[in-house]
Short mmCIF file of C-alpha atoms and ligand atoms in Angstrom, two decimals:
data_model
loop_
_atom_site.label_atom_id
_atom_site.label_comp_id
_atom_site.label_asym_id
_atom_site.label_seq_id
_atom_site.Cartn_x
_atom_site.Cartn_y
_atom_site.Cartn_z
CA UNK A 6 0.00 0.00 0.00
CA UNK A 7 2.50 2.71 0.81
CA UNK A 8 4.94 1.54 -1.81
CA UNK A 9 1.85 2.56 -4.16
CA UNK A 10 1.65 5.75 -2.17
CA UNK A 11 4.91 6.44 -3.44
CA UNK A 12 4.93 5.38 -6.59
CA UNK A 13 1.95 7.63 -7.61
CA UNK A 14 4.19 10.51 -5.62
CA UNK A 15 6.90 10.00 -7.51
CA UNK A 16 5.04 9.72 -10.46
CA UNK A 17 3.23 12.92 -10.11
CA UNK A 18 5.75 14.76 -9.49
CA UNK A 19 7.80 13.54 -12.70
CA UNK A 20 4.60 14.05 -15.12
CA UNK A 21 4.68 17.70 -13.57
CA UNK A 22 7.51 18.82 -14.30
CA UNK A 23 6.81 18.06 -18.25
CA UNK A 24 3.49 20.33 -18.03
CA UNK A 25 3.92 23.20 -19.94
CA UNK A 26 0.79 24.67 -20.87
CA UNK A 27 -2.22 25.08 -18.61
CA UNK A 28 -4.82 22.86 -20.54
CA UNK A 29 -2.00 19.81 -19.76
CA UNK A 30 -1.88 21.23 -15.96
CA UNK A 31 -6.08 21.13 -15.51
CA UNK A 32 -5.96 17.53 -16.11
CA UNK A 33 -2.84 17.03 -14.31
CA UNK A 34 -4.92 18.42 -11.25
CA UNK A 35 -7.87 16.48 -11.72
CA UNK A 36 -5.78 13.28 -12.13
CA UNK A 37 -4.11 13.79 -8.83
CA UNK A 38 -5.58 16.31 -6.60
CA UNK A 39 -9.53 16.85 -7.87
CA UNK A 40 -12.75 15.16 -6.40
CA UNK A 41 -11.26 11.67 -8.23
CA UNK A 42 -7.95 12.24 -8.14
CA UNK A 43 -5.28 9.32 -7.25
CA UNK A 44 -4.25 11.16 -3.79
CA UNK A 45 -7.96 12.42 -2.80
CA UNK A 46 -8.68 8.80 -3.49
CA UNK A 47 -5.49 7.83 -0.87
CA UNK A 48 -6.98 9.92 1.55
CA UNK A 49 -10.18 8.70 1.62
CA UNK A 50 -8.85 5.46 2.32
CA UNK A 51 -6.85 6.35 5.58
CA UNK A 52 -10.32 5.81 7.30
CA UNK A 53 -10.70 2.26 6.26
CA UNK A 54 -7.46 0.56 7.43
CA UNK A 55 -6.67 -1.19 10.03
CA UNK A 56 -5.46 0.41 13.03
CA UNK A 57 -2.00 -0.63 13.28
CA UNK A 58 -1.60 0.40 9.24
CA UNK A 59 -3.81 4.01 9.24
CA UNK A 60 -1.34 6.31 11.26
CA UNK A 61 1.84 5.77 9.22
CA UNK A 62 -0.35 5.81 5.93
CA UNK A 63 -2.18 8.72 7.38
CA UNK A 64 0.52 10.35 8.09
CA UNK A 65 2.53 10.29 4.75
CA UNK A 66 -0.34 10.29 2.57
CA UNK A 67 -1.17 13.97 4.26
CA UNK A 68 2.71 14.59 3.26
CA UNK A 69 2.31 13.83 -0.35
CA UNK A 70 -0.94 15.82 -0.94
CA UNK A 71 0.82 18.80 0.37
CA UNK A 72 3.78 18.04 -1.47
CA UNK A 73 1.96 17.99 -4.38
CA UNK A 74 -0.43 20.77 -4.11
CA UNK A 75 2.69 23.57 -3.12
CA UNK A 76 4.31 21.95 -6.26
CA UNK A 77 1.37 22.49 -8.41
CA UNK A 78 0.70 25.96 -7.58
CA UNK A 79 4.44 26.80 -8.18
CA UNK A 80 4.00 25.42 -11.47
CA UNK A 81 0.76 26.60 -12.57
CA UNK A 82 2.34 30.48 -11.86
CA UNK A 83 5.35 29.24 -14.34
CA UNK A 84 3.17 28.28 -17.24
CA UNK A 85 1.05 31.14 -16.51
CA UNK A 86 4.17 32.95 -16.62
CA UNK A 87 5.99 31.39 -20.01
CA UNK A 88 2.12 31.57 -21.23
CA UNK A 89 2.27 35.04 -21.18
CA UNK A 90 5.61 35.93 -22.39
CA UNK A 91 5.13 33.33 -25.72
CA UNK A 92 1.72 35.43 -26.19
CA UNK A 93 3.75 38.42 -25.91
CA UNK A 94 6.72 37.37 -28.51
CA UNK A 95 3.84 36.12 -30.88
CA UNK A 96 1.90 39.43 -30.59
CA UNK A 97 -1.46 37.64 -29.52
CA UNK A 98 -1.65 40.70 -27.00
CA UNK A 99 -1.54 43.92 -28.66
CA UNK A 100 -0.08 45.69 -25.72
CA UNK A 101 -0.51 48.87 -27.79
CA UNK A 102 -4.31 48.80 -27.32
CA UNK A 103 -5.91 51.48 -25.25
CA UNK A 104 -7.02 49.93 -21.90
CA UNK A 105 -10.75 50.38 -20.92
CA UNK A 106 -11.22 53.56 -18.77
CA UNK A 107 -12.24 52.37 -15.62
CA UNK A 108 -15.61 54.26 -14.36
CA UNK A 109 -15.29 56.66 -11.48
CA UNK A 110 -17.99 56.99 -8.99
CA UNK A 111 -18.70 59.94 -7.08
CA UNK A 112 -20.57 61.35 -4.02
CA UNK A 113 -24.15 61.18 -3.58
CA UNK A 114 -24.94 65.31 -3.89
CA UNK A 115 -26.93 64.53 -0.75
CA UNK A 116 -23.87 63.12 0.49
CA UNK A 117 -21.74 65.82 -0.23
CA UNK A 118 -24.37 68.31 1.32
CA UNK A 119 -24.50 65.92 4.36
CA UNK A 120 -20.20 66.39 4.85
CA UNK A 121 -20.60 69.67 4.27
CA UNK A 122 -23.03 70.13 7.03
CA UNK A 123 -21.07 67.82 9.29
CA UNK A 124 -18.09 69.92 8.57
CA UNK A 125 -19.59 73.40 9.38
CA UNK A 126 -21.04 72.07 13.05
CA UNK A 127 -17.93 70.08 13.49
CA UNK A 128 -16.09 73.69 13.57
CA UNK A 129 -19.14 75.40 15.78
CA UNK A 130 -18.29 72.24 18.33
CA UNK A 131 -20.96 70.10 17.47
CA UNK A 132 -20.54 66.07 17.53
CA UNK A 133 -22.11 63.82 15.44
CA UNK A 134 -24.53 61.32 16.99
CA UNK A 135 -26.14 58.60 15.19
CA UNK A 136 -29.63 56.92 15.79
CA UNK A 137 -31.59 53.96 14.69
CA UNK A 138 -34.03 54.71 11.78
CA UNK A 139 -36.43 51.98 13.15
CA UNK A 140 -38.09 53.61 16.15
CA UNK A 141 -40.50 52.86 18.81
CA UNK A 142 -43.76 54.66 18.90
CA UNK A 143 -42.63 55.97 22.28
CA UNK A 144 -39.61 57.52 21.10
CA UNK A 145 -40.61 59.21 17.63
CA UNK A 146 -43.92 60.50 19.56
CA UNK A 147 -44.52 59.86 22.92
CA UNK A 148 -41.32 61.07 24.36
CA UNK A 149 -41.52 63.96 22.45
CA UNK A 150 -44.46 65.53 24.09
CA UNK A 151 -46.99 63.65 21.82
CA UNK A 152 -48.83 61.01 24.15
CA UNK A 153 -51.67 58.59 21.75
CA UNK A 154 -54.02 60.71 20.52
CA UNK A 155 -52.35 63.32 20.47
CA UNK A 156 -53.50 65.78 17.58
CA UNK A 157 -49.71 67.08 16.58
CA UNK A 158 -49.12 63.28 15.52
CA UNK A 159 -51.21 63.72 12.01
CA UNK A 160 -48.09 66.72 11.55
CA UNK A 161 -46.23 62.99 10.45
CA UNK A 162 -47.69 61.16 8.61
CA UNK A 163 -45.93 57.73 9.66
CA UNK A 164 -44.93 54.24 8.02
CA UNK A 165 -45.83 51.37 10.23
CA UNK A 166 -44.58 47.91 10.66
CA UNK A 167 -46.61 44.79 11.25
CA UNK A 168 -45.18 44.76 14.87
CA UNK A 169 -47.28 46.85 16.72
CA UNK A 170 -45.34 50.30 17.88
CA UNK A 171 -42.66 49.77 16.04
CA UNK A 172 -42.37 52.36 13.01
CA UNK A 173 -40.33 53.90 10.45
CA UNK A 174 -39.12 57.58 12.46
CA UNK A 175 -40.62 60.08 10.66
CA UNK A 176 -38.04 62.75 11.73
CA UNK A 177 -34.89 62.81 13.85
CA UNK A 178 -36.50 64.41 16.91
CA UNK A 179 -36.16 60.98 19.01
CA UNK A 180 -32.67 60.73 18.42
CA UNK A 181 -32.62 64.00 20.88
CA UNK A 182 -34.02 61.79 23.66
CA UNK A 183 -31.59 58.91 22.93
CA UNK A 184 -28.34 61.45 23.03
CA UNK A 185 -29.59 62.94 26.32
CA UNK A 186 -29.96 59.34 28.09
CA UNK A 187 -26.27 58.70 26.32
CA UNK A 188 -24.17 61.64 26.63
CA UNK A 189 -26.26 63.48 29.30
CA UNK A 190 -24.57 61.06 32.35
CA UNK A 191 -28.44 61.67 34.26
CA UNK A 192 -28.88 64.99 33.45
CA UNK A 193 -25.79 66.20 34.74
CA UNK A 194 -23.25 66.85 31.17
CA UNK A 195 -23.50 69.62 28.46
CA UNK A 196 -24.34 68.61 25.24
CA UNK A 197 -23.66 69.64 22.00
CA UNK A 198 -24.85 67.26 18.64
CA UNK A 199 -25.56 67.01 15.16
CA UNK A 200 -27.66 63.44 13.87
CA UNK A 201 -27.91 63.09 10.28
CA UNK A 202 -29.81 60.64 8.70
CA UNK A 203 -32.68 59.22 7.08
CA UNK A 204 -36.65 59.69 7.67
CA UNK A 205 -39.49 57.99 6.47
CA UNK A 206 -43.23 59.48 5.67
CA UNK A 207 -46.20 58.31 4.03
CA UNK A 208 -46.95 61.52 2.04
CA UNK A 209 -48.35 62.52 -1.20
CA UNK A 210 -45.19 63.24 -3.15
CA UNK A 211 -44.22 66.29 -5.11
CA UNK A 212 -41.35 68.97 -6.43
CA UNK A 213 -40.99 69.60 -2.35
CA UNK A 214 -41.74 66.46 -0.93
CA UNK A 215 -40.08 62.81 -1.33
CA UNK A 216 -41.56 59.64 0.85
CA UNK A 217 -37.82 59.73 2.33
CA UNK A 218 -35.13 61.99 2.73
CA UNK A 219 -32.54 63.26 5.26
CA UNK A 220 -32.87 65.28 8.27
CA UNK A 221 -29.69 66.93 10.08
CA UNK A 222 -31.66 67.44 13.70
CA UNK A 223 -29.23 69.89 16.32
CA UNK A 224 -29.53 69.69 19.84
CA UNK A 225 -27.48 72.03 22.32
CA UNK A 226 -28.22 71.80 26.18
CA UNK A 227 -26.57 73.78 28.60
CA UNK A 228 -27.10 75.62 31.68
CA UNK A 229 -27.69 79.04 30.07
CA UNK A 230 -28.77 78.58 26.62
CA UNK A 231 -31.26 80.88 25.05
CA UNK A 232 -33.68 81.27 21.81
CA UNK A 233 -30.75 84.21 20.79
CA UNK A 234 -27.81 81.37 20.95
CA UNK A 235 -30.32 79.54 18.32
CA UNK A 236 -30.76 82.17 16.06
CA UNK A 237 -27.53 83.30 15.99
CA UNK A 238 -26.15 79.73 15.56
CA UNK A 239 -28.47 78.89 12.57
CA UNK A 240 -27.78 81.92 11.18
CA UNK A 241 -23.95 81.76 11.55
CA UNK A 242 -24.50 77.95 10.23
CA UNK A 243 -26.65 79.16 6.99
CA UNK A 244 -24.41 81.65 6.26
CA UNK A 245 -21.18 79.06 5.97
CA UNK A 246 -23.15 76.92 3.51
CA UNK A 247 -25.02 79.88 1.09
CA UNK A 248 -22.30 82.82 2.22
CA UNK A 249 -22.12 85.54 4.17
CA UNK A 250 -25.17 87.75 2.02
CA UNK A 251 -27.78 84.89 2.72
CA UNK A 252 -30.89 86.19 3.68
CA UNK A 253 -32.78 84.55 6.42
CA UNK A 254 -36.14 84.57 7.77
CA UNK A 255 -37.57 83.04 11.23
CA UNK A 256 -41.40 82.45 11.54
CA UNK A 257 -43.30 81.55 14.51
CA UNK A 258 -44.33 78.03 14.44
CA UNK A 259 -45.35 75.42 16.47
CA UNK A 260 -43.67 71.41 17.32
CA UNK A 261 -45.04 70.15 20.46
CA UNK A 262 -41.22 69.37 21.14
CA UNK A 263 -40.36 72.54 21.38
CA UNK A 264 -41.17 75.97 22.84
CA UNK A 265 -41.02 78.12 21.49
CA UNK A 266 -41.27 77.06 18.32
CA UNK A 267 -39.77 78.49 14.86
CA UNK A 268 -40.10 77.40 11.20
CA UNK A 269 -36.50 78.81 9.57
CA UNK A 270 -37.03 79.84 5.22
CA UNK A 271 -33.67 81.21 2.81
CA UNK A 272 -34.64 83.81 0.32
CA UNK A 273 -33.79 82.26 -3.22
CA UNK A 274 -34.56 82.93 -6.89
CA UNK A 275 -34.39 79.13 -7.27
CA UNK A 276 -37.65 79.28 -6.49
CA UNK A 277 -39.33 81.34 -7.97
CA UNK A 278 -38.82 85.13 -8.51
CA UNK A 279 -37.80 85.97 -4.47
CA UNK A 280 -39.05 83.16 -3.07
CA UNK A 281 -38.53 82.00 0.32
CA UNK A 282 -38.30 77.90 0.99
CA UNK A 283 -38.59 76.59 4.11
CA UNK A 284 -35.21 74.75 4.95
CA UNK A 285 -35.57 73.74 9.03
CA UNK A 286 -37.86 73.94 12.17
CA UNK A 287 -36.66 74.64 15.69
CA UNK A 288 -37.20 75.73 18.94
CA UNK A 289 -36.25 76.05 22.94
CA UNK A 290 -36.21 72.41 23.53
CA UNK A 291 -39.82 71.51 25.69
CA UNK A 292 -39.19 70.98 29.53
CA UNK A 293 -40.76 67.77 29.17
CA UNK A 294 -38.61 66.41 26.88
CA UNK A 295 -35.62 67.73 29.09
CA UNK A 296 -36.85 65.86 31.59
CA UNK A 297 -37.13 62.83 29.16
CA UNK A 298 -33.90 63.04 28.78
CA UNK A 299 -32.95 62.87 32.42
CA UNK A 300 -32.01 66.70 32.97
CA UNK A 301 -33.86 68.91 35.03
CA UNK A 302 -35.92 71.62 33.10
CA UNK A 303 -35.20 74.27 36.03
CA UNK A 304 -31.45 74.35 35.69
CA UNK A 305 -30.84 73.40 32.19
CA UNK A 306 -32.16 74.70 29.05
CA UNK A 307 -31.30 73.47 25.14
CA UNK A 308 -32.23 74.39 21.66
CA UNK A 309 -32.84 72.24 19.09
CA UNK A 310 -33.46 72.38 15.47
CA UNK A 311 -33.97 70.19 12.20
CA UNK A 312 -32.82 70.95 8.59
CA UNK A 313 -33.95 69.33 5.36
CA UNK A 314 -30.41 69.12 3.62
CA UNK A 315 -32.35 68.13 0.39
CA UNK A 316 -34.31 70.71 0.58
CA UNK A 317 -31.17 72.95 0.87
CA UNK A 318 -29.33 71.09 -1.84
CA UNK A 319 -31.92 72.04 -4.07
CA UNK A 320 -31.44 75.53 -3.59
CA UNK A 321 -27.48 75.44 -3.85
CA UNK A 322 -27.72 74.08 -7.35
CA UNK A 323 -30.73 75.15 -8.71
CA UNK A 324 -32.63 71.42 -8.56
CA UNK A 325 -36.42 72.09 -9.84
CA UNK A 326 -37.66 68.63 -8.09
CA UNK A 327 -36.49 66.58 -4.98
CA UNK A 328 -37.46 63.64 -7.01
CA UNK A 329 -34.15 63.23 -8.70
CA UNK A 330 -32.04 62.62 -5.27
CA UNK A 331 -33.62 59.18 -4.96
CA UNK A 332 -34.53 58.50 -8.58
CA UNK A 333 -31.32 56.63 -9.53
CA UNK A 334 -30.99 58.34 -12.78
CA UNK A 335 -27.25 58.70 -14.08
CA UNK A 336 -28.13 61.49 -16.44
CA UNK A 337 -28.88 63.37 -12.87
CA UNK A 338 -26.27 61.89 -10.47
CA UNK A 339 -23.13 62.35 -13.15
CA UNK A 340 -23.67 66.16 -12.62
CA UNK A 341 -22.18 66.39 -8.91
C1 LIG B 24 -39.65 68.19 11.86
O1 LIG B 24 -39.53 67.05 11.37
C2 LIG B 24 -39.15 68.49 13.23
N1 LIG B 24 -38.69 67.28 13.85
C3 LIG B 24 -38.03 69.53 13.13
C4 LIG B 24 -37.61 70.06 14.44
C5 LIG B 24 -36.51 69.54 15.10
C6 LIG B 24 -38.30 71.10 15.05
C7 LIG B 24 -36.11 70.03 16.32
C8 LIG B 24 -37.92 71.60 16.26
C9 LIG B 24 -36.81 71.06 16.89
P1 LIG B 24 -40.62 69.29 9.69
O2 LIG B 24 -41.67 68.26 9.44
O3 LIG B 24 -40.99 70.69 9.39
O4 LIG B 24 -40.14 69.25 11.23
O5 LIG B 24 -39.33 68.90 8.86
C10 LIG B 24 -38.09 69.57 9.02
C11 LIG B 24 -37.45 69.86 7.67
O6 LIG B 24 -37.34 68.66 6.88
C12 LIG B 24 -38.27 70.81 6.82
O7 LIG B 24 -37.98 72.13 7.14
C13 LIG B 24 -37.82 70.45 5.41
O8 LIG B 24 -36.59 71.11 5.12
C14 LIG B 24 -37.55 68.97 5.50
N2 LIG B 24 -38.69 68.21 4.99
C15 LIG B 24 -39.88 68.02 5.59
N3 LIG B 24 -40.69 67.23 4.84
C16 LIG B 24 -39.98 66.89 3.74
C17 LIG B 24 -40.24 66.10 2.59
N4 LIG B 24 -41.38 65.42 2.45
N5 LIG B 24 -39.28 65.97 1.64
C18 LIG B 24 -38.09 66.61 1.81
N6 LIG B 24 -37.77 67.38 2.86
C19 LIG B 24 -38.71 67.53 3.83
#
């Protein structure tokens, strides 16, 4: 048995060292080495002796595949290598062919809006804070001031799951409650955040208004913060993305998450002649959602605030329809 063992070693090996093109090296493998092959065959074997045979047979047989197999591969990466080099003298490759220009990706333009934005609060000392985009009913609403029933609710008009209370988050308001209980140590740290990301409603779309798009929500608590240090901040911010001439324009509005509340618009041609589109809503941050979060609402106060960076993109470059960020047409894309 193990004089065969060596005899198809030995045998292999010689037969190898002929192969000089790859076709001849395919069936070399499959003689020897594939599902078949004269040592897979050896191997399978090893099970079936006796006892007193199997662990010197074992042993060597495990030898001679890995003998074989490291000589294999050094030989298939020589005939690849002579392969290449007779193509070469016998001008199968045209090496003077132009190559295929690979295609370049680039960034999303609501990506590119969303590092921009990052950016700009980065350098007013804002972190950014990421949260789930598959929320509990308690979190998107409840938490936020809006118990059931509540009327503000129909303000979102909501995806829901089949699991009861669990929905898409319709904006990123409950990622405010989630940074407090995180960063807030019980009510008793600063904080200072950004949280990008996606949101989900079940709305009639239009030029305006997509089914899903981004929201960059803000949230600043502090001891002594007040609704001056928020309209001074998204002012300053504003004026870093359109430049320094922007003109801005606060409403009163309300969010049951906030109070006061504000609705923010920029003054652009884009649309329209002198038009003014709404690009964020904000506010004093409620004292029951302070206390949500774990901080008492008689020594701390916070702003907080949520943009539309579509919304905002749109005006940058002139976009006449939201439709096109989530579209997936190249024709559109190719142009950031
Ligand atoms: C909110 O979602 C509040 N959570 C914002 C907020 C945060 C207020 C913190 C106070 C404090 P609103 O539904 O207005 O508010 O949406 C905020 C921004 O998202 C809008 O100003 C707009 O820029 C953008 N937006 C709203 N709906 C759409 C839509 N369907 N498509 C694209 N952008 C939208």
């Amino acid at each position: 048995m193990l004089e065969q063992l060596e005899s198809t070693y030995q045998e292999g090996l010689a037969l190898l060292r002929d192969i000089r093109d790859s076709a001849a090296l395919r069936d070399w493998e499959l003689k020897y080495l594939g599902k078949k092959g004269a040592v897979t065959q050896m191997l399978r074997l090893v099970g079936t002796l006796p006892k007193e045979e199997r662990a010197a047979f074992g042993k060597r047989v495990n030898e001679i595949n890995e003998a074989l197999t490291s000589a294999y591969a050094e030989r298939e990466a020589l005939v690849q290598q002579q392969e290449l080099a007779r193509d070469l003298e016998e001008g199968e490759i045209d090496v003077t062919l132009p190559g295929r220009a690979r295609q370049v990706g680039g960034l999303h333009p609501a990506t590119q809006t969303l590092r921009q934005f990052a950016d700009i609060w980065a350098a007013m000392g804002f972190l950014v804070f990421r949260s789930r985009d598959v929320e509990s009913d308690e979190l998107n609403f409840s938490l936020l001031n809006m118990p059931p029933y509540h009327p503000a609710r129909d303000m979102w008009d909501t995806f829901h799951t089949t699991t009861p209370g669990v929905i898409l988050r319709t904006h990123t308001s409950p990622g405010q409650i989630h940074a407090m209980r995180q960063l807030g140590d019980n009510g008793s740290k600063p904080i200072r955040v950004i949280l990008p990301g996606m949101v989900y409603r079940y709305e009639q779309m239009s030029a305006r208004k997509e089914i899903q798009f981004n929201q960059v929500e803000g949230l600043a608590i502090g001891r002594h913060i007040t609704l001056t240090d928020l309209k001074g901040t998204i002012t300053e911010f504003l004026r870093r993305v359109f430049g320094a001439d922007v003109r801005v324009r606060f409403r009163s509005s309300y969010f049951p998450f906030t109070e006061p509340s504000m609705e923010v618009d920029v003054r652009s041609d884009a649309v329209g002649k002198g038009g003014w589109l709404e690009v964020a809503g904000c506010g004093m941050v409620h004292p029951v959602v302070l206390q949500n979060g774990g901080y008492d609402p008689t020594q701390w106060s916070g702003f907080a605030f949520g943009f539309g960076p579509e919304r905002i993109t749109l005006l940058k470059h002139a976009i006449p329809d939201i439709r096109y960020f989530w579209g997936n047409d190249l024709r559109f894309l190719e142009q950031f």
